[in-house]
Coordinates of C-alpha atoms in Angstrom, one line a residue:
Chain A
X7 CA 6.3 -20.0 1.2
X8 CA 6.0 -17.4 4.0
X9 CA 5.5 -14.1 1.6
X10 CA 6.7 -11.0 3.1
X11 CA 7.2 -11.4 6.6
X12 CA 7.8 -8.9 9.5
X13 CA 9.8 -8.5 13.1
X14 CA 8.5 -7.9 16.2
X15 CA 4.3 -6.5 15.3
X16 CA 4.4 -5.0 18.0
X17 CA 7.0 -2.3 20.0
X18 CA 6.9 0.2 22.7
X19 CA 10.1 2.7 22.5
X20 CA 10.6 5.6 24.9
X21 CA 11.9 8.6 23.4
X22 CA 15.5 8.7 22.5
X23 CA 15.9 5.2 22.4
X24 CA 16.6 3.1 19.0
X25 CA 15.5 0.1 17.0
X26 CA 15.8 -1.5 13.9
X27 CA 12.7 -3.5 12.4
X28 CA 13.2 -6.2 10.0
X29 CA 11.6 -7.2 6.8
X30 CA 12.3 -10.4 5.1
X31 CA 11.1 -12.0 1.7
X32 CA 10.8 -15.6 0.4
X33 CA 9.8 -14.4 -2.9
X34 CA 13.2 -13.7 -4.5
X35 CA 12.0 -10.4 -5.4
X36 CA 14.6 -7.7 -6.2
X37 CA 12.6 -4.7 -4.9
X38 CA 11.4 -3.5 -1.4
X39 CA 9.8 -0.8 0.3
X40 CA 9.1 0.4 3.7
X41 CA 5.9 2.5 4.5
X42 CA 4.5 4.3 7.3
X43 CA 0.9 3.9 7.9
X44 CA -0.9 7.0 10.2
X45 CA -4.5 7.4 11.4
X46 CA -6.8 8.6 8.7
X47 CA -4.2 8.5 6.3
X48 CA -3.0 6.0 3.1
X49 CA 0.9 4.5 3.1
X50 CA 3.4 6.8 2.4
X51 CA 6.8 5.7 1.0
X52 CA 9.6 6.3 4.0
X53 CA 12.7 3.8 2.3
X54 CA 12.8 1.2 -0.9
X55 CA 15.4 -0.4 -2.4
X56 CA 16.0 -1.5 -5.9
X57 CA 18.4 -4.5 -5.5
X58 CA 21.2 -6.0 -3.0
X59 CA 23.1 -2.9 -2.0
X60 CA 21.0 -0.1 -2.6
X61 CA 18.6 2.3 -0.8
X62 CA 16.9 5.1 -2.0
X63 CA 14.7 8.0 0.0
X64 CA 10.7 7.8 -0.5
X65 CA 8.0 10.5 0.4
X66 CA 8.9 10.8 4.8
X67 CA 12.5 9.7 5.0
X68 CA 13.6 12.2 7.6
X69 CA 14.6 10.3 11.0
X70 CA 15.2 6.8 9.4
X71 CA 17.7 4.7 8.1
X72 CA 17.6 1.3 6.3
X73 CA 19.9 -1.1 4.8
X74 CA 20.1 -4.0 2.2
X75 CA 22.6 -6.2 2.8
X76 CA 21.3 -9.4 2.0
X77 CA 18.7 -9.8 -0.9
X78 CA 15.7 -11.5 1.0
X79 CA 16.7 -8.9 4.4
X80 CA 15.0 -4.8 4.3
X81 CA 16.2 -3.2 7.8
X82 CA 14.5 0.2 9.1
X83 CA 16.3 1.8 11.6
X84 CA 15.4 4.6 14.1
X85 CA 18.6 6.3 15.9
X86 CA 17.2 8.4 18.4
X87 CA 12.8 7.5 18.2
X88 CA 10.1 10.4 18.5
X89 CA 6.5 10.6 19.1
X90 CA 5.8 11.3 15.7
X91 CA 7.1 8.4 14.8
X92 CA 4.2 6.2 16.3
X93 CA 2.5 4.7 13.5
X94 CA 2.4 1.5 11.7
X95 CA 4.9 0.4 9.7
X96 CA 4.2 -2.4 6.4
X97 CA 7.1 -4.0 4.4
X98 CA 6.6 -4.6 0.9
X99 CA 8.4 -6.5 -1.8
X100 CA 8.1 -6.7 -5.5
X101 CA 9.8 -8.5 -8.5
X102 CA 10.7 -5.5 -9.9
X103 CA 9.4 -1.3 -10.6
X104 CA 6.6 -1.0 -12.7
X105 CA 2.6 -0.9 -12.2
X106 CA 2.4 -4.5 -13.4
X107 CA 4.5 -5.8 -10.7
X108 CA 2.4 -6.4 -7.8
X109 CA 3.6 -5.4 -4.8
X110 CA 3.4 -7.9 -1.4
X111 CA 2.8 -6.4 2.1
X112 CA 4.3 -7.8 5.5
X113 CA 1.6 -8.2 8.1
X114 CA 2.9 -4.7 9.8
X115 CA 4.5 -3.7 12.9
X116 CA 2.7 -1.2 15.5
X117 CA 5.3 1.0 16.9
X118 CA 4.2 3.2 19.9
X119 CA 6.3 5.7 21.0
X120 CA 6.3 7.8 24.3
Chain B
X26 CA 2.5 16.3 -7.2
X27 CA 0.7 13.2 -8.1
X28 CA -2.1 13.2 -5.1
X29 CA -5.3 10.5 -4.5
X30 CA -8.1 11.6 -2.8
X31 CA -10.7 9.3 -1.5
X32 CA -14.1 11.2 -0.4
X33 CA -16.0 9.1 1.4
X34 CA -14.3 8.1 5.0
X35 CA -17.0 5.8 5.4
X36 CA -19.2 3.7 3.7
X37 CA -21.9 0.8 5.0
X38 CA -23.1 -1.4 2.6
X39 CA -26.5 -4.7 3.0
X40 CA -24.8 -7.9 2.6
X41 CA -25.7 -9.0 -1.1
X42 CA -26.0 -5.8 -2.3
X43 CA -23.8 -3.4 -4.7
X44 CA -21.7 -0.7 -3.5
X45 CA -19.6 1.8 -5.2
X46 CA -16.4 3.4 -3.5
X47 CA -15.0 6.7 -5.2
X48 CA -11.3 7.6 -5.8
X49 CA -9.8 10.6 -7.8
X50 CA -6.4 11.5 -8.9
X51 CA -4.0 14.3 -10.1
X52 CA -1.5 13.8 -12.6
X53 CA 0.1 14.9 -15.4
X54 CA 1.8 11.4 -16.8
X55 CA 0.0 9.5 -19.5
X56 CA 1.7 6.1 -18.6
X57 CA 0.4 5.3 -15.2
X58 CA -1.4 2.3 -13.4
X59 CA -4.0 2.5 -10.9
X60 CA -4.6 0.3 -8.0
X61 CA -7.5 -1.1 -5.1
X62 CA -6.4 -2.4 -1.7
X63 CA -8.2 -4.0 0.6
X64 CA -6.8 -3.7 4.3
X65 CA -9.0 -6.0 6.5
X66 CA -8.6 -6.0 10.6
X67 CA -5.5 -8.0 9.7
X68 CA -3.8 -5.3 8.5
X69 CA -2.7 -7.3 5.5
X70 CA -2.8 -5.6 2.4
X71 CA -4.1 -7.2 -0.3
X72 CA -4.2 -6.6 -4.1
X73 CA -8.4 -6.2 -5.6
X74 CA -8.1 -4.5 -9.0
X75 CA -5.4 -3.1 -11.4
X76 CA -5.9 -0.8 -14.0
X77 CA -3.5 0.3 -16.6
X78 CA -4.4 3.7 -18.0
X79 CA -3.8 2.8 -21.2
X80 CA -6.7 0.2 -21.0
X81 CA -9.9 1.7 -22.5
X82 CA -11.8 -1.4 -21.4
X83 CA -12.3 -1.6 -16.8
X84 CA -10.9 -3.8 -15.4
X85 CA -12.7 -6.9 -13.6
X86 CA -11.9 -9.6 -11.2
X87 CA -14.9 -11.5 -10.1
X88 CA -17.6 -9.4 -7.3
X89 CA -15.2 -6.3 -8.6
X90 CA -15.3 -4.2 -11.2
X91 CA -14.1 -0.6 -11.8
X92 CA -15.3 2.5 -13.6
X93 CA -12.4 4.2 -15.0
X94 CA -12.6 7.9 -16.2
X95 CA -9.1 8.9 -17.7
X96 CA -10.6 12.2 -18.5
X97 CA -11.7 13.2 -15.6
X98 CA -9.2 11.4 -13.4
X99 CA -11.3 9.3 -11.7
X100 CA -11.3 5.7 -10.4
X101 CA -14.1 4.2 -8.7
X102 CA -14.6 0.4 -7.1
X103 CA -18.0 -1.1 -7.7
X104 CA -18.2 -4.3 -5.2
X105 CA -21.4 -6.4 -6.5
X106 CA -23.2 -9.2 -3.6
X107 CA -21.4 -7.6 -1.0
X108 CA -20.4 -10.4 1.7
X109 CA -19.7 -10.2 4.8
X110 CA -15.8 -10.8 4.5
X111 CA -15.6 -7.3 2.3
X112 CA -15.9 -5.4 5.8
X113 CA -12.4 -3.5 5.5
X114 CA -10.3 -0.4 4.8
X115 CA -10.2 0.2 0.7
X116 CA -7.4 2.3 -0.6
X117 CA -7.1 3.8 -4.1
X118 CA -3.4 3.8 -5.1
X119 CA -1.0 5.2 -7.8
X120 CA 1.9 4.4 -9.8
X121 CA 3.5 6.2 -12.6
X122 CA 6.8 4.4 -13.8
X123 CA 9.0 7.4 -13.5
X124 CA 8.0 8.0 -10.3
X125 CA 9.3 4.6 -8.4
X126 CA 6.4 4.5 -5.8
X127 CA 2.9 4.0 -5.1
X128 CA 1.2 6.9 -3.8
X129 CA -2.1 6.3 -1.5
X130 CA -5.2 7.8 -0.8
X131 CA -6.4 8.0 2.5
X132 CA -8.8 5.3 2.7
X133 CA -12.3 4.7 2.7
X134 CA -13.8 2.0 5.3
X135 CA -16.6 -0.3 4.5
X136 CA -18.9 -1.8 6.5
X137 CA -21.1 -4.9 5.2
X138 CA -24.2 -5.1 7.5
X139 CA -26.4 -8.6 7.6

């Protein structure tokens, strides 16, 4: 049982150029997220999705895209990548919404761009 | 807005002794939960302590305890015999259930000294 598991942990991008990280789950869960982690500053909320299908927009969605076509797959894209965009970014998957549900982080993937 | 604040950027701790990390919160929900996480070098994040606000009595799981203070919206991590392996990033987190997402504070990093 893997968990929440994460590809590549680490990339370089020059500006302009485009990638898509992926994000899969063992877990059977129905929910995930995607978060952006900066210096000095907690996760914020960039994607999630609530089932097989869907996406929905979180806190910083500006300049990403994401897809769910496969329940155990979460894909963050970046189109055209920007500076500000260096950060680290955590997957996280959960059975379902709620406080109770526990949500369970990927090991992270450093993105540097330049 | 629902915001969490975390004071103390910084925080040192003698291995076997008790330390107390501080979060506060804003909100105006009734129905929320409340969350640690404990980021080690690893960058995993992993689950410490839940809290549902409805829950008069704090919460407990083993060396960690909270103090929770609905009325003054506050949230603090108590970390008893402090061991070496609880040298990490801490981050108090929120979830209310309309809300969809867990909203961070910025961390608060511990150091455990021998």
């Amino acid at each position: 049982n893997a968990g929440v598991t994460q590809t590549p942990k680490f990339r370089v991008l020059k500006t302009g150029q485009s990638m898509t990280l992926l994000c899969a789950q063992d877990m059977n869960h129905e929910y995930m997220y995607w978060y952006r982690q900066d210096p000095g500053m907690g996760l914020r909320l960039i994607h999630y999705s609530v089932g097989e299908g869907t996406t929905a927009k979180g806190e910083v969605p500006d300049g990403y895209n994401v897809s769910r076509l496969k329940k155990q797959n979460f894909l963050l894209g970046l189109e055209s990548a920007a500076p500000s965009q260096t950060s680290v970014y955590f997957c996280a998957s959960s059975w379902a919404a709620g406080g109770y549900n526990e949500q369970f982080f990927g090991p992270g993937t450093r993105l540097t761009v330049l | 807005a629902q915001t969490v604040t975390q004071s103390q950027p910084e925080m040192s701790v003698q291995e076997a002794e008790t330390v107390t990390l501080s979060c506060t919160y804003d909100t105006s929900e009734s129905d929320y939960y409340l969350f640690w996480y404990k980021q080690p070098p690893s960058r995993q994040m992993i689950l410490v302590i839940r809290q549902e606000a409805y829950k008069q009595q704090n919460a407990t799981e083993n060396r960690f305890s909270v103090n929770f203070q609905k009325a003054a919206k506050s949230f603090s991590l108590k970390i008893s015999d402090s061991q070496l392996g609880d040298a990490a990033m801490y981050f108090c987190a929120y979830w209310y259930n309309a809300g969809n997402m867990l909203t961070f504070g910025g961390g608060t990093r511990l150091m455990v000294k021998p």
